CSV table of C-alpha atoms and ligand atoms in Angstrom, one decimal:
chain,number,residue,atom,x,y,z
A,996,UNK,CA,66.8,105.3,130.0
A,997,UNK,CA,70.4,104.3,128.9
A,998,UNK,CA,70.6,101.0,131.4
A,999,UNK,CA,74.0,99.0,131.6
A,1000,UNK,CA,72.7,96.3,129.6
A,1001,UNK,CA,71.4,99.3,126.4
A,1002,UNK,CA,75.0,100.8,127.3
A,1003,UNK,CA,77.0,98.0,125.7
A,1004,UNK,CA,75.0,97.3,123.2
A,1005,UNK,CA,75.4,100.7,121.9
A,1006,UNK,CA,78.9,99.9,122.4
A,1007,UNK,CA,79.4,97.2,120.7
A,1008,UNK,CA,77.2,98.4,117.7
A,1009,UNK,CA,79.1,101.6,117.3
A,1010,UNK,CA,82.3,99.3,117.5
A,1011,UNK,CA,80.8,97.4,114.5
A,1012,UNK,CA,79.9,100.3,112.5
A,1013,UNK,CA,83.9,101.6,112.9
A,1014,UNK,CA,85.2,98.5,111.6
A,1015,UNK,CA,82.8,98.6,109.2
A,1016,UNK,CA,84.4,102.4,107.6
A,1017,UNK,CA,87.9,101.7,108.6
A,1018,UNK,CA,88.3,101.1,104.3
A,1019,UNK,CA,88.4,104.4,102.5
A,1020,UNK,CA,85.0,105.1,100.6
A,1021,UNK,CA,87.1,104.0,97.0
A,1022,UNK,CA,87.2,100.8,98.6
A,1023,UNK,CA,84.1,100.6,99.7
A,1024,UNK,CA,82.0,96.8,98.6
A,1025,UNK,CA,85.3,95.6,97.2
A,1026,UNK,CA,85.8,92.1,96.6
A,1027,UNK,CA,89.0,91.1,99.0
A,1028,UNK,CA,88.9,87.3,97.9
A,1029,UNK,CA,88.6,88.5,94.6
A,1030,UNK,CA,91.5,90.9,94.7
A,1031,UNK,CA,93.8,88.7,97.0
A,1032,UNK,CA,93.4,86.0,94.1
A,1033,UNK,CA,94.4,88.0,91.8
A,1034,UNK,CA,97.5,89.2,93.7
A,1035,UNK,CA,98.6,85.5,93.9
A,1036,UNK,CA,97.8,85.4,90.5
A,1037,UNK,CA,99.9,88.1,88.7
A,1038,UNK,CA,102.9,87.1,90.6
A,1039,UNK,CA,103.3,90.7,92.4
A,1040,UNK,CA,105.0,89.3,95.7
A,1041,UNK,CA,107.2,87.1,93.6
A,1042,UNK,CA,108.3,89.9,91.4
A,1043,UNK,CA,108.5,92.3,94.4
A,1044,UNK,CA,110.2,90.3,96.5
A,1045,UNK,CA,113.5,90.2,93.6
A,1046,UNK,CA,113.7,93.7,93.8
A,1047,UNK,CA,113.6,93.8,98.4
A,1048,UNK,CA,114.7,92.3,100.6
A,1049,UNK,CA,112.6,89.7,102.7
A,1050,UNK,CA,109.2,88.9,101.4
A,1051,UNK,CA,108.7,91.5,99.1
A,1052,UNK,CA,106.0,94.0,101.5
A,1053,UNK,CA,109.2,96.4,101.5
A,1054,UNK,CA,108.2,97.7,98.6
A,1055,UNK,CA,104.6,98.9,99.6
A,1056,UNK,CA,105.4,102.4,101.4
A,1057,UNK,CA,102.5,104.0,102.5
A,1058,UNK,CA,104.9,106.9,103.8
A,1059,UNK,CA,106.4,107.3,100.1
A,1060,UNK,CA,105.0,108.9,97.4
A,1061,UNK,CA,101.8,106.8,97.6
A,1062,UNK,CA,100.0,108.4,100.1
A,1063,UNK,CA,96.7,108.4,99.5
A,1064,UNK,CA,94.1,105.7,98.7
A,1065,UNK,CA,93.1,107.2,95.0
A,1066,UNK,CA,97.5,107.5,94.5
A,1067,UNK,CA,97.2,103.8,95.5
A,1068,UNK,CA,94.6,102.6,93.2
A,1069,UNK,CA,96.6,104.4,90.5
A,1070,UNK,CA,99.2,103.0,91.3
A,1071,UNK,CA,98.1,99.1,90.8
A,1072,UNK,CA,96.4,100.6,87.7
A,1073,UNK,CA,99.7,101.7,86.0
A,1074,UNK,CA,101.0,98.0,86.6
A,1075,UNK,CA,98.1,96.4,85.6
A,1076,UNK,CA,98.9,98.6,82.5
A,1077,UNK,CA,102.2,98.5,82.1
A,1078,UNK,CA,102.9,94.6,82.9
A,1079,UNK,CA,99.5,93.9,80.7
A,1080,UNK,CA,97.6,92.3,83.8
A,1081,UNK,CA,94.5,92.9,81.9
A,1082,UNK,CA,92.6,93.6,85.0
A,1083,UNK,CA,89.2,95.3,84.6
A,1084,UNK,CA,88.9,98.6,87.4
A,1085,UNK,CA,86.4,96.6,89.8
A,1086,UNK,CA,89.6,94.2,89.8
A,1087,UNK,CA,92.0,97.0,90.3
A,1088,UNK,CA,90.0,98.2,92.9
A,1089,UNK,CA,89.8,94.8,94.5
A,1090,UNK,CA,93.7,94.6,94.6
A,1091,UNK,CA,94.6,98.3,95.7
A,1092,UNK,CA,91.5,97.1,99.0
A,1093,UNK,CA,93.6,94.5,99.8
A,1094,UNK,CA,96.9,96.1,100.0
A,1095,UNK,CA,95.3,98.9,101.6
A,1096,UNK,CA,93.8,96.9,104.5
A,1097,UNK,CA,97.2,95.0,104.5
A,1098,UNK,CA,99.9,97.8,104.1
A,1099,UNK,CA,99.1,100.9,103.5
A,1100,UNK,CA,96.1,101.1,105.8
A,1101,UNK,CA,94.6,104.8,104.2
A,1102,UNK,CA,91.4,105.8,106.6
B,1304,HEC,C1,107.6,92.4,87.0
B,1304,HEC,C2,107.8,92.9,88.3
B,1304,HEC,C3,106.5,93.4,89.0
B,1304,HEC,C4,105.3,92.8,89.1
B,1304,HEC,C5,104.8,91.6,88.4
B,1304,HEC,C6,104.5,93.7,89.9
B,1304,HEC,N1,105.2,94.7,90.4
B,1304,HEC,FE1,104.6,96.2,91.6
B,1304,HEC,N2,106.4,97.1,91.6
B,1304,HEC,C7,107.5,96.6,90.9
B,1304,HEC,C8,108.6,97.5,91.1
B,1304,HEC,C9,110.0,97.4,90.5
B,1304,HEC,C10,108.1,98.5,92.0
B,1304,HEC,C11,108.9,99.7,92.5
B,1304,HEC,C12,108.7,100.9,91.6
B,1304,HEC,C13,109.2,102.2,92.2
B,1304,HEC,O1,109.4,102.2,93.4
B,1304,HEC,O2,109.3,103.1,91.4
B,1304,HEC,C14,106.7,98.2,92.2
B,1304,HEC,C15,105.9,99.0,93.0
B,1304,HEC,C16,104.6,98.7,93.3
B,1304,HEC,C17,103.8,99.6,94.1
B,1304,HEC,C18,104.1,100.9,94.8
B,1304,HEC,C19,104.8,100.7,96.1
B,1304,HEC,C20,105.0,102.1,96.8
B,1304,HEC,O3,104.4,102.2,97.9
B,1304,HEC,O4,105.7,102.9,96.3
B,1304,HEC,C21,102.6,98.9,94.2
B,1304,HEC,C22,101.3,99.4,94.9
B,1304,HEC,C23,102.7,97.8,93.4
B,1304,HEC,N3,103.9,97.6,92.9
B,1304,HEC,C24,101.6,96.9,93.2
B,1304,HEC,C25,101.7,95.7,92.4
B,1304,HEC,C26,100.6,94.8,92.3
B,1304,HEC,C27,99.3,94.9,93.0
B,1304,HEC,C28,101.1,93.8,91.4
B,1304,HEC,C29,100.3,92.6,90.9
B,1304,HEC,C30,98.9,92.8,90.5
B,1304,HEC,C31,102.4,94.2,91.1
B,1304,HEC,N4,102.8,95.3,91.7
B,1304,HEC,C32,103.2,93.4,90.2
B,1304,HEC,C33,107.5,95.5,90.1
B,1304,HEC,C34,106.5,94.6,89.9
């Protein structure tokens, strides 16, 4: 019998589990700390912020031509590239997580 008590806590449990999935699967067990570090690390928001205005976060635009989670990963990929960030892919990964759950917000 589903009793009031039974009732929230399958509530609250299914409420858990969302939160839990609200990352795309690519992003799934990524390291956040790892990948914020590394954000502070390679000077993105510092570079960014030259080319925007305010505090550089104009530049991520999840309605732009990064629109998907895998277009995002590439995205931080081709810098990491490009700029020679040396990053390994679990730490690319880690990155693109943390802009995702910051900006761009893919389901
Ligand atoms: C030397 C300057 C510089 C550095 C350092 C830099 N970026 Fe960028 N980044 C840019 C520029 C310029 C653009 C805009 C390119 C464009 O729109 O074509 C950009 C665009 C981006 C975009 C795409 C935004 C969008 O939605 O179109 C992402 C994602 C991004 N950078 C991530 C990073 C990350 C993560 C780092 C650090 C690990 C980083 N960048 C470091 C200059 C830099």
């Amino acid at each position: 019998m589903l009793t009031p008590a039974r009732w929230i806590l399958y509530v609250l449990f299914a409420g858990m589990c969302a939160g839990l999935h609200a990352q795309p699967s690519i992003f799934h067990g990524a390291d956040l700390k790892l990948g914020q570090k590394l954000i502070d690390e390679n000077k993105c928001v510092e570079c960014h912020a030259s080319k925007v205005p305010g505090d550089g976060s104009a530049i991520y635009k999840p309605k732009g031509r990064i629109n998907t989670a895998g277009l995002l990963r590439g995205m931080v990929e081709q810098c990491n590239t490009e700029l020679n960030m040396g990053m390994f892919p679990e730490e690319v990964n880690a990155v693109a997580a943390v802009l995702n759950k910051n900006y761009y917000k893919f389901k």
